[in-house]
Coordinates of C-alpha atoms in Angstrom, one line a residue:
Chain A
X1 CA -23.6 -10.8 21.0
X2 CA -23.1 -8.8 23.8
X3 CA -19.5 -8.0 23.1
X4 CA -20.2 -7.6 19.7
X5 CA -23.5 -4.6 20.8
X6 CA -21.2 -3.8 23.4
X7 CA -18.3 -2.4 20.9
X8 CA -21.2 -1.4 18.0
X9 CA -22.4 0.7 21.1
X10 CA -19.1 1.9 22.4
X11 CA -18.5 2.9 18.7
X12 CA -22.2 5.4 18.0
X13 CA -20.6 6.7 21.2
X14 CA -17.3 8.2 19.3
X15 CA -19.5 9.1 16.3
X16 CA -22.1 11.3 18.3
X17 CA -19.2 12.2 20.9
X18 CA -17.3 13.7 17.9
X19 CA -17.9 16.2 15.5
X20 CA -18.0 13.6 12.5
X21 CA -21.4 12.3 13.0
X22 CA -22.7 15.7 12.9
X23 CA -21.0 16.7 10.0
X24 CA -21.6 13.4 7.8
X25 CA -25.2 13.8 8.5
X26 CA -25.3 17.6 8.1
X27 CA -23.2 17.0 4.4
X28 CA -25.7 14.2 4.0
X29 CA -28.8 16.4 4.1
X30 CA -27.7 19.4 2.6
X31 CA -26.7 17.6 -0.7
X32 CA -29.5 15.5 -0.8
X33 CA -31.4 18.0 -0.5
X34 CA -30.4 20.3 -3.2
X35 CA -30.2 16.8 -5.2
X36 CA -34.1 16.3 -4.4
X37 CA -35.2 19.5 -4.7
X38 CA -33.7 19.8 -8.5
X39 CA -35.2 16.6 -9.3
X40 CA -38.7 17.8 -8.5
X41 CA -38.4 20.9 -9.7
X42 CA -37.1 19.4 -13.5
X43 CA -40.2 17.2 -12.9
X44 CA -42.2 20.2 -12.3
X45 CA -41.5 21.8 -15.2
X46 CA -41.1 19.5 -17.7
X47 CA -44.4 18.0 -16.8
X48 CA -46.0 21.1 -17.2
X49 CA -44.3 21.5 -20.6
X50 CA -46.2 18.0 -21.6
X51 CA -49.3 18.7 -20.4
X52 CA -49.3 22.0 -22.7
X53 CA -48.6 19.7 -25.7
X54 CA -51.0 17.5 -24.7
X55 CA -49.0 14.9 -24.4
X56 CA -49.4 13.3 -27.1
X57 CA -47.0 9.6 -28.2
X58 CA -45.2 10.5 -24.7
X59 CA -44.5 8.1 -22.6
X60 CA -46.4 9.4 -19.2
X61 CA -43.4 10.3 -17.0
X62 CA -43.4 9.2 -13.3
X63 CA -42.4 10.6 -10.6
X64 CA -40.7 7.4 -9.7
X65 CA -38.8 7.8 -12.7
X66 CA -37.8 10.9 -13.3
X67 CA -37.3 12.1 -8.9
X68 CA -36.9 9.1 -6.6
X69 CA -34.4 7.1 -9.0
X70 CA -32.1 10.1 -10.1
X71 CA -32.3 10.5 -6.5
X72 CA -31.1 7.0 -5.5
X73 CA -28.3 7.4 -8.3
X74 CA -26.7 10.9 -6.9
X75 CA -27.3 9.7 -3.3
X76 CA -24.7 7.1 -4.6
X77 CA -22.3 9.2 -5.8
X78 CA -22.3 11.5 -2.7
X79 CA -22.3 8.8 -0.3
X80 CA -20.0 7.0 -1.7
X81 CA -17.4 9.9 -3.0
X82 CA -17.8 11.3 0.3
X83 CA -19.2 10.2 3.7
X84 CA -18.2 6.5 3.4
X85 CA -14.6 7.3 4.0
X86 CA -15.1 10.1 6.9
X87 CA -16.9 7.1 8.6
X88 CA -14.6 4.3 8.0
X89 CA -11.8 6.6 8.8
X90 CA -11.3 6.1 12.4
X91 CA -12.5 2.4 13.1
X92 CA -9.5 1.1 13.3
X93 CA -6.9 4.2 13.1
X94 CA -8.2 5.9 15.6
X95 CA -7.6 2.6 17.6
X96 CA -4.0 2.2 16.4
X97 CA -3.0 5.9 17.1
X98 CA -4.5 5.5 20.8
X99 CA -3.5 2.4 21.8
X100 CA -6.7 1.0 22.7
X101 CA -6.2 -1.3 20.2
X102 CA -4.0 -3.0 22.5
X103 CA -7.1 -3.0 24.8
X104 CA -9.4 -4.3 22.0
X105 CA -7.1 -7.2 21.5
X106 CA -6.0 -8.2 25.1
X107 CA -10.0 -8.3 26.0
X108 CA -11.3 -12.5 26.2
X109 CA -13.6 -11.3 23.0
X110 CA -12.4 -12.5 19.5
X111 CA -11.4 -10.4 16.9
X112 CA -14.5 -11.0 14.9
X113 CA -16.6 -9.9 17.8
X114 CA -14.8 -7.0 17.6
X115 CA -15.1 -6.3 13.8
X116 CA -18.7 -7.1 13.7
X117 CA -19.0 -4.6 16.6
X118 CA -17.5 -2.0 14.5
X119 CA -19.1 -3.0 11.1
X120 CA -22.3 -2.4 13.2
X121 CA -21.7 0.5 15.0
X122 CA -20.8 1.8 11.3
X123 CA -23.5 0.6 9.9
X124 CA -26.1 2.4 11.9
X125 CA -24.8 5.6 11.8
X126 CA -24.7 5.2 8.0
X127 CA -28.6 3.9 8.7
X128 CA -29.2 6.9 10.3
X129 CA -28.4 9.2 7.8
X130 CA -29.6 7.4 4.7
X131 CA -33.1 7.9 6.9
X132 CA -33.4 11.4 6.1
X133 CA -33.5 10.1 2.3
X134 CA -36.8 9.1 3.1
X135 CA -37.9 12.3 5.0
X136 CA -37.6 13.9 1.7
X137 CA -39.0 11.3 -0.4
X138 CA -41.9 11.6 2.2
X139 CA -42.7 14.7 0.4
X140 CA -43.6 13.3 -2.4
X141 CA -46.1 10.9 -0.8
X142 CA -48.0 14.4 0.7
X143 CA -48.7 15.8 -2.7
X144 CA -48.0 13.0 -5.3
X145 CA -49.1 9.4 -5.1
X146 CA -45.4 7.6 -6.4
X147 CA -45.1 4.2 -6.2
X148 CA -44.1 2.9 -2.8
X149 CA -42.9 -1.0 -3.7
X150 CA -39.6 0.9 -5.5
X151 CA -38.8 2.3 -2.9
X152 CA -38.1 -1.1 -1.0
X153 CA -36.0 -2.3 -3.4
X154 CA -34.2 1.3 -3.7
X155 CA -33.5 1.3 -0.2
X156 CA -32.6 -2.1 0.6
X157 CA -29.9 -1.7 -2.5
X158 CA -28.7 1.7 -0.3
X159 CA -28.3 0.0 2.3
X160 CA -26.6 -3.1 0.9
X161 CA -24.6 -0.4 -1.4
X162 CA -23.6 1.6 1.8
X163 CA -22.9 -2.1 3.6
X164 CA -19.9 -2.9 1.2
X165 CA -18.5 0.3 1.0
X166 CA -18.3 0.3 5.0
X167 CA -16.7 -3.1 5.1
X168 CA -14.1 -2.4 2.6
X169 CA -13.3 1.3 4.1
X170 CA -13.0 -0.6 7.5
X171 CA -10.5 -2.9 5.5
X172 CA -8.7 0.1 4.6
X173 CA -8.3 1.8 8.1
X174 CA -6.8 -1.4 9.3
X175 CA -3.8 -0.4 7.4
X176 CA -2.5 3.1 9.1
X177 CA -2.5 5.0 12.3
X178 CA -3.5 8.0 10.1
X179 CA -7.6 9.0 9.8
X180 CA -6.4 10.9 6.7
X181 CA -4.3 8.2 5.1
X182 CA -7.0 5.8 5.9
X183 CA -9.9 8.2 4.0
X184 CA -7.9 9.5 0.8
X185 CA -7.3 5.5 -0.2
X186 CA -10.7 4.9 0.2
X187 CA -11.7 7.3 -1.8
X188 CA -9.5 6.1 -3.9
X189 CA -10.6 2.9 -4.3
X190 CA -14.5 3.6 -3.8
X191 CA -13.7 6.0 -6.6
X192 CA -12.5 3.5 -8.7
X193 CA -15.2 0.9 -8.4
X194 CA -17.5 3.4 -8.7
X195 CA -16.3 4.0 -13.0
X196 CA -15.0 0.2 -13.2
X197 CA -18.0 -0.1 -15.6
X198 CA -16.8 2.9 -17.8
X199 CA -14.3 -0.2 -19.3
X200 CA -17.5 -1.1 -21.9
X201 CA -18.1 2.3 -23.0
X202 CA -14.6 1.2 -25.1
X203 CA -14.1 -2.9 -25.1
X204 CA -16.3 -5.7 -25.1
X205 CA -13.2 -8.2 -24.3
X206 CA -13.5 -10.7 -21.6
X207 CA -12.0 -8.8 -19.2
X208 CA -14.0 -5.7 -19.7
X209 CA -16.9 -7.6 -18.4
X210 CA -15.1 -9.2 -15.9
X211 CA -14.7 -5.9 -14.8
X212 CA -17.7 -4.5 -15.2
X213 CA -19.4 -6.9 -13.1
X214 CA -16.8 -5.9 -10.3
X215 CA -18.1 -2.8 -10.4
X216 CA -20.2 -1.2 -7.6
X217 CA -22.1 0.6 -9.7
X218 CA -23.5 -2.0 -12.3
X219 CA -25.2 -3.7 -9.4
X220 CA -26.9 -0.7 -8.2
X221 CA -28.8 -0.6 -11.3
X222 CA -31.7 -3.0 -10.6
X223 CA -32.3 -1.9 -7.6
X224 CA -32.8 1.9 -8.4
X225 CA -35.3 0.7 -10.8
X226 CA -37.2 -1.0 -7.8
X227 CA -36.3 -4.9 -8.6
X228 CA -34.5 -7.3 -6.0
X229 CA -31.8 -9.5 -7.8
X230 CA -30.7 -12.3 -7.0
X231 CA -26.9 -11.9 -8.3
X232 CA -26.7 -7.8 -7.1
X233 CA -28.2 -9.0 -3.9
X234 CA -25.6 -11.9 -3.9
X235 CA -23.0 -9.6 -4.7
X236 CA -23.2 -6.8 -2.4
X237 CA -23.2 -9.4 0.5
X238 CA -19.9 -10.8 -0.9
X239 CA -18.5 -8.3 -0.9
X240 CA -19.6 -7.0 2.7
X241 CA -18.5 -10.8 3.7
X242 CA -15.0 -10.3 1.9
X243 CA -14.3 -6.7 3.3
X244 CA -14.9 -8.3 7.0
X245 CA -12.3 -11.1 6.0
X246 CA -10.2 -8.8 5.0
X247 CA -10.4 -7.2 8.5
X248 CA -10.2 -10.3 10.1
X249 CA -6.5 -11.0 8.4
X250 CA -5.7 -7.8 8.6
X251 CA -6.0 -7.6 12.5
X252 CA -4.3 -11.1 12.5
X253 CA -1.5 -9.3 10.4
X254 CA -1.0 -7.0 13.3
X255 CA -0.8 -9.7 15.8
X256 CA 2.3 -10.9 13.8
X257 CA 0.9 -14.2 12.7
X258 CA 1.7 -14.0 9.2
Chain B
X1 CA 0.8 -19.1 37.3
X2 CA 2.5 -17.8 34.6
X3 CA 4.9 -19.9 32.4
X4 CA 6.7 -18.8 29.5
X5 CA 9.1 -21.6 27.8
X6 CA 11.6 -20.2 25.6
X7 CA 9.8 -17.4 24.0
X8 CA 10.8 -16.5 21.2
X9 CA 10.1 -13.2 18.9
X10 CA 11.3 -11.8 15.4
X11 CA 10.2 -9.1 13.6
X12 CA 11.7 -9.5 10.1
X13 CA 15.4 -10.3 10.7
X14 CA 15.5 -8.6 14.0
X15 CA 15.5 -10.4 16.9
X16 CA 13.5 -8.4 19.6
X17 CA 12.7 -12.0 22.2
X18 CA 14.9 -14.5 22.1
X19 CA 14.8 -17.7 24.5
X20 CA 12.9 -16.3 27.5
X21 CA 11.9 -18.2 29.7
X22 CA 10.5 -18.1 33.5
X23 CA 8.3 -18.9 35.6
X24 CA 6.0 -17.0 37.6
X25 CA 4.1 -18.5 41.1
X26 CA 0.5 -17.7 42.5
X27 CA 0.0 -14.6 44.2
X28 CA 4.5 -13.3 43.6
X29 CA 5.4 -9.9 42.5
X30 CA 7.5 -10.2 39.3
X31 CA 9.5 -7.4 38.3
X32 CA 10.9 -7.1 34.6
X33 CA 14.0 -5.4 34.4
X34 CA 15.5 -3.7 31.5
X35 CA 16.9 -0.8 29.4
X36 CA 14.9 0.4 27.2
X37 CA 14.5 -1.4 23.8
X38 CA 15.4 -4.8 26.3
X39 CA 12.0 -6.7 25.1
X40 CA 9.7 -6.1 28.2
X41 CA 7.4 -4.8 26.3
X42 CA 7.4 -7.5 23.3
X43 CA 7.5 -9.8 25.8
X44 CA 4.7 -8.6 28.1
X45 CA 2.4 -8.4 24.8
X46 CA 3.1 -12.1 24.0
X47 CA 1.8 -12.8 26.9
X48 CA -1.4 -10.9 27.1
X49 CA -1.9 -11.8 23.5
X50 CA -1.5 -9.1 21.8
X51 CA 1.7 -10.6 19.9
X52 CA 2.0 -14.0 19.1
X53 CA 5.1 -15.3 19.7
X54 CA 7.3 -17.2 16.3
X55 CA 8.0 -19.4 18.8
X56 CA 8.1 -20.6 22.1
X57 CA 4.9 -20.9 24.4
X58 CA 3.2 -18.6 27.3
X59 CA 1.0 -20.3 29.6
X60 CA -1.5 -18.3 32.2
X61 CA -3.0 -20.4 34.8
X62 CA -2.5 -23.3 32.8
X63 CA -4.2 -21.8 29.6
X64 CA -2.2 -21.7 26.4
X65 CA -2.3 -18.2 25.3
X66 CA -1.7 -18.9 21.5
X67 CA -4.6 -22.7 22.0
X68 CA -6.9 -21.1 24.2
X69 CA -6.5 -17.4 23.6
X70 CA -9.8 -16.1 25.6
X71 CA -9.8 -18.0 28.6
X72 CA -6.3 -16.8 29.0
X73 CA -6.9 -13.3 28.6
X74 CA -10.3 -13.7 30.6
X75 CA -7.5 -14.2 33.9
X76 CA -5.1 -11.4 32.9
X77 CA -5.1 -7.4 32.9
X78 CA -3.0 -5.4 31.4
X79 CA -2.1 -2.4 31.6
X80 CA 0.2 -1.0 28.6
X81 CA 2.6 1.6 28.3
X82 CA 0.6 3.8 27.2
X83 CA -3.3 3.7 28.8
X84 CA -5.2 2.3 26.3
X85 CA -8.1 5.2 27.2
X86 CA -11.4 6.5 24.9
X87 CA -10.4 10.2 25.6
X88 CA -13.9 11.1 24.6
X89 CA -15.0 9.0 26.8
X90 CA -15.9 9.9 31.1
X91 CA -14.2 7.6 33.2
X92 CA -16.7 6.1 33.9
X93 CA -18.2 5.2 30.7
X94 CA -14.8 3.9 29.6
X95 CA -14.5 1.7 32.5
X96 CA -18.5 0.1 31.6
X97 CA -17.1 -0.6 28.1
X98 CA -13.9 -1.9 29.7
X99 CA -16.1 -4.3 32.2
X100 CA -18.5 -5.5 29.6
X101 CA -16.1 -6.4 27.1
X102 CA -13.7 -8.3 30.0
X103 CA -16.9 -10.2 30.8
X104 CA -17.9 -8.4 33.9
X105 CA -21.4 -9.5 35.1
X106 CA -24.4 -6.4 33.9
X107 CA -25.9 -7.2 37.7
X108 CA -21.3 -6.2 39.5
X109 CA -20.6 -3.5 36.8
X110 CA -21.5 -0.7 38.7
X111 CA -19.7 -2.6 42.2
X112 CA -16.9 -3.3 40.2
X113 CA -16.2 0.1 38.9
X114 CA -17.1 1.7 42.4
X115 CA -14.3 -0.7 44.0
X116 CA -11.8 -0.1 41.4
X117 CA -12.5 3.8 40.9
X118 CA -11.6 3.7 45.0
X119 CA -8.6 1.6 44.7
X120 CA -7.0 3.7 41.9
X121 CA -7.7 6.9 43.3
X122 CA -10.0 7.7 40.2
X123 CA -13.1 8.2 41.5
X124 CA -13.1 11.8 42.1
X125 CA -13.0 12.2 38.7
X126 CA -15.6 9.3 37.4
X127 CA -17.6 12.0 35.6
X128 CA -15.0 13.9 33.7
X129 CA -13.6 12.9 30.3
X130 CA -11.0 11.3 30.3
X131 CA -9.3 13.3 27.4
X132 CA -9.3 16.4 29.8
X133 CA -7.4 14.6 32.9
X134 CA -3.5 14.9 33.8
X135 CA -1.3 12.0 33.0
X136 CA -1.0 10.4 36.4
X137 CA -5.0 10.5 36.6
X138 CA -4.9 8.2 32.9
X139 CA -2.7 6.4 34.5
X140 CA -4.6 5.6 37.5
X141 CA -7.8 5.0 35.0
X142 CA -5.6 2.4 33.2
X143 CA -4.6 0.8 36.0
X144 CA -8.2 0.6 36.8
X145 CA -9.1 -0.8 33.8
X146 CA -6.7 -3.7 34.3
X147 CA -8.3 -4.7 37.1
X148 CA -12.0 -4.1 36.4
X149 CA -13.1 -8.2 36.2
X150 CA -10.7 -9.3 39.2
X151 CA -8.8 -11.2 36.9
X152 CA -5.9 -13.7 38.6
X153 CA -2.7 -12.0 36.3
X154 CA -2.3 -8.7 35.9
X155 CA 0.5 -6.9 34.2
X156 CA 1.8 -3.8 33.9
X157 CA 4.1 -2.5 31.8
X158 CA 5.9 0.7 33.8
X159 CA 3.0 1.3 35.9
X160 CA 4.3 4.4 37.5
X161 CA 5.4 6.1 34.7
X162 CA 4.2 9.6 34.4
X163 CA 3.3 9.9 37.6
X164 CA 4.4 12.5 40.3
X165 CA 6.2 11.2 43.2
X166 CA 3.5 10.6 45.8
X167 CA 1.5 8.5 43.1
X168 CA 4.0 6.9 42.7
X169 CA 4.7 5.8 46.2
X170 CA 0.7 4.9 46.5
X171 CA 1.2 3.1 43.4
X172 CA 3.9 1.1 44.0
X173 CA 1.6 0.6 48.1
X174 CA -1.2 -0.6 45.7
X175 CA 0.9 -3.2 44.2
X176 CA 2.7 -4.4 47.0
X177 CA -1.1 -5.3 48.5
X178 CA -2.2 -6.9 45.2
X179 CA 0.8 -9.3 46.2
X180 CA -1.0 -12.8 47.5
X181 CA -4.4 -12.2 45.8
X182 CA -2.8 -11.7 42.1
X183 CA -0.4 -12.5 40.2
X184 CA 1.6 -9.4 38.9
X185 CA 4.2 -8.5 36.6
X186 CA 5.3 -5.3 36.4
X187 CA 8.3 -3.8 33.9
X188 CA 10.1 -0.8 34.8
X189 CA 13.8 0.6 33.8
X190 CA 13.7 2.1 37.3
X191 CA 15.3 -0.3 39.7
X192 CA 14.2 1.3 43.6
X193 CA 10.8 0.5 41.9
X194 CA 11.8 -3.3 42.2
X195 CA 13.8 -3.5 45.0
X196 CA 11.3 -1.6 46.7
X197 CA 8.0 -3.5 45.0
X198 CA 8.7 -6.8 43.5
X199 CA 9.7 -10.5 45.2
X200 CA 11.5 -11.6 41.8
X201 CA 13.3 -10.0 39.6
X202 CA 13.4 -11.0 35.9
X203 CA 16.8 -8.8 34.3
X204 CA 16.7 -8.6 30.3
X205 CA 18.7 -7.0 28.0
X206 CA 18.8 -7.5 24.4
X207 CA 16.0 -9.8 24.0
X208 CA 18.0 -12.5 26.7
X209 CA 17.5 -13.2 30.2
X210 CA 20.7 -11.9 32.2
X211 CA 19.8 -13.3 35.6
X212 CA 17.0 -14.0 37.8
X213 CA 16.3 -14.2 41.5
X214 CA 15.1 -12.3 44.5
X215 CA 16.3 -8.6 44.4
X216 CA 18.6 -9.7 48.1
X217 CA 20.0 -12.6 46.2
X218 CA 20.6 -11.2 43.0
X219 CA 23.2 -9.0 44.8
X220 CA 24.4 -11.3 46.6
X221 CA 25.5 -13.6 43.7
X222 CA 26.7 -10.6 42.2
X223 CA 29.2 -9.5 44.8
X224 CA 31.8 -11.0 44.8
X225 CA 33.6 -8.9 47.9
X226 CA 32.2 -6.3 50.8
X227 CA 33.2 -2.8 50.6
X228 CA 32.8 -0.3 53.6
X229 CA 33.5 3.4 52.9
X230 CA 36.4 4.8 55.7
X231 CA 36.4 8.4 55.6
X232 CA 39.0 9.6 57.8
X233 CA 41.3 12.5 58.7
X234 CA 45.0 12.2 58.4
X235 CA 48.1 11.7 56.1
X236 CA 46.9 9.1 53.3
X237 CA 50.0 7.2 52.6
X238 CA 49.6 6.4 56.1
X239 CA 45.6 5.3 56.8
X240 CA 46.0 3.3 53.7
X241 CA 49.1 0.9 54.8
X242 CA 47.3 0.9 58.2
X243 CA 44.1 -0.5 57.0
X244 CA 45.3 -2.5 55.0
X245 CA 47.1 -4.8 57.9
X246 CA 43.8 -5.4 59.4
X247 CA 42.7 -8.6 58.8
X248 CA 40.4 -10.0 56.1
X249 CA 40.9 -6.8 54.6
X250 CA 42.0 -7.3 50.4
X251 CA 42.7 -3.7 49.2
X252 CA 42.2 -0.4 50.2
X253 CA 41.8 2.9 47.0
X254 CA 41.2 6.0 47.4
X255 CA 38.2 6.9 46.2
X256 CA 39.0 11.0 47.2
X257 CA 39.6 13.7 48.8
X258 CA 39.6 17.1 50.1
X259 CA 41.7 19.0 52.3
X260 CA 42.6 16.4 54.6
X261 CA 39.4 14.8 54.8
X262 CA 39.9 11.5 53.2
X263 CA 37.5 8.5 51.7
X264 CA 39.2 5.3 51.3
X265 CA 37.4 2.6 50.0
X266 CA 38.1 -0.9 51.5
X267 CA 37.7 -4.1 50.0
X268 CA 37.2 -7.3 52.2
X269 CA 36.8 -10.7 51.6
X270 CA 32.9 -11.8 51.6
X271 CA 31.0 -12.0 54.5
X272 CA 34.0 -10.5 56.9
X273 CA 32.5 -7.9 58.5
X274 CA 35.7 -5.9 59.1
X275 CA 34.1 -2.4 60.7
X276 CA 34.9 -2.6 64.3
X277 CA 38.3 -3.8 63.7
X278 CA 38.5 -0.6 60.8
X279 CA 37.2 1.9 63.5
X280 CA 40.1 1.4 66.1
X281 CA 42.8 0.8 63.5
X282 CA 41.8 4.7 62.8
X283 CA 40.9 5.9 66.2
X284 CA 43.8 4.0 68.2
X285 CA 46.5 6.0 65.6
X286 CA 44.8 9.4 66.2
X287 CA 43.1 9.9 63.4
X288 CA 39.9 11.6 63.1
X289 CA 37.2 9.2 62.0
X290 CA 34.3 11.0 60.3
X291 CA 32.3 8.0 58.6
X292 CA 31.8 4.3 58.7
X293 CA 29.7 2.8 56.4
X294 CA 29.2 -0.8 54.4
X295 CA 28.8 -0.1 50.3
X296 CA 26.7 -3.4 48.9
X297 CA 26.4 -3.6 45.5
X298 CA 22.9 -1.5 45.0
X299 CA 20.8 -3.0 41.9
X300 CA 21.9 -0.3 40.4
X301 CA 25.2 -1.7 40.1
X302 CA 24.3 -5.1 39.2
X303 CA 22.0 -4.0 36.8
X304 CA 25.3 -1.6 35.2
X305 CA 27.3 -4.9 35.4
X306 CA 24.6 -7.3 34.0
X307 CA 23.7 -5.1 31.0
X308 CA 27.1 -3.4 30.0
X309 CA 28.9 -7.0 30.3
X310 CA 26.4 -8.0 27.6
X311 CA 27.3 -5.0 25.8
X312 CA 31.3 -5.4 26.4
X313 CA 31.1 -8.6 25.0
X314 CA 28.9 -8.0 21.4
X315 CA 31.3 -5.1 21.5
X316 CA 34.9 -8.2 21.2
X317 CA 32.1 -10.1 18.6
X318 CA 31.3 -7.4 16.3
X319 CA 35.8 -6.9 16.7
X320 CA 34.9 -10.4 15.5
X321 CA 33.2 -10.2 12.7
X322 CA 35.0 -7.9 10.0
X323 CA 38.2 -10.7 10.1
X324 CA 35.2 -13.8 9.5
X325 CA 33.8 -11.5 6.8
X326 CA 37.6 -10.9 4.9
X327 CA 37.8 -15.4 5.3
X328 CA 34.7 -15.7 4.2
X329 CA 35.7 -13.1 0.8
X330 CA 39.0 -15.2 0.5
X331 CA 37.5 -18.3 -0.1
X332 CA 34.7 -16.9 -2.5

């Protein structure tokens, strides 16, 4: 555990020594802030309209459904497409480029400890980043009265979703010395997983059902509605475990054992 | 302390290291000598556990690096060719991180950092960012890193690369000072380094060990004859024939001549010191004697002899190859 924390601490320090952490958090705050403002403003305008019409026969509009849920789904896209590759690109690529991988792999710590340390470091940065979302949401609690409980599910979902991508991004980072390549490949893979559920729109066979199941977005639906479903939980946790396992295999291959 | 048995490493079809075996005793400084690309770094990386061997085994302090890697790694400090430093950290932060992952106890960490910083002369830059340090400092930070957990074994891949002459001397002194308490393997292609710092040498070329022994021993083994260089003033043919008559001399060759002064290379029988007789022969004949010195075979000569002989053999093998290929075709 001490070793894992030492590596995690080193990763976090590197993030904050370089512009990456600040860049990622700044980009996130701005985009997330714009999403939040747009959804809130739309909501406010629409509720006024509804009230003017007397709201007859219309379902009541809740903040949860019209602000918070779209916000989480929008955040997903930014986090997914842009920021996670920026967080994971350096994890192994930079160690390989600078030769410090030799230090890590010849130290009396296991590969798994190094991997978990790196994953934890990246996860902590990611966690810090998504806390910003809840800062925005806090505003809603001051001026409105949304339900708080769904937020827990949404937070858990966002965290797991990010964790899954971080694990995969870390794996991709083991293949290259070049951070840019790691980032671009991660971006492409994440995008593919993001849109994999589109197949259900034009096909309904077993293959498309499997592809839709594999899509990262499918499993976020329930979370974004405020429901923690065991099968989604299992899905994200398995992707995290898979990512860590693949990273371990890839590091093993670096030593020429395969 | 270190036992390397029949080590082989393949990268795809290329054989980087082939059947290398040697042992290093406790407290010994072993020089690993060879031209660039000979397999020095690969061998060292296998000993440190960074690479795995294709076959063969390595034991460090009795622990097999493949079977008990953590136990072996605890006992090894490693300085790779490029010092593995994090350029965004300060020297102190870096040494603290390395100390932690190398298992230095929290309570001792500060003391160890101070000790190795002192030893490797990096204490004056302890709060500077490593990325802003010169190559020489980075190299020494790398050395400090290798020693932070006070390992029994130190593996140093070209430890003096990138240092200035003064730093090279200091680093050699430092390594020499490690002998006794630490077992050291250092690789280099700079020959004087070996004779100055190592008790034993392993010469490696094209992935195989071509010679092994103490530097003097190697010199003696490869030297079939002694050589004396004589510089004299006088008629060259006469001096040559005169010197040839001295007992113990097997061959006299003219090396160079500038004006009336000539330099002759006198080959003698092994362990036969003929210098006094040579001097007498020259002076008694009335010629001027300017210089007389033995020219033992230097490590450079041995190195070249060992590594180029191999090249020659390979060239010969390659010449035979097309013929073999032709035969194979004929059979088809």
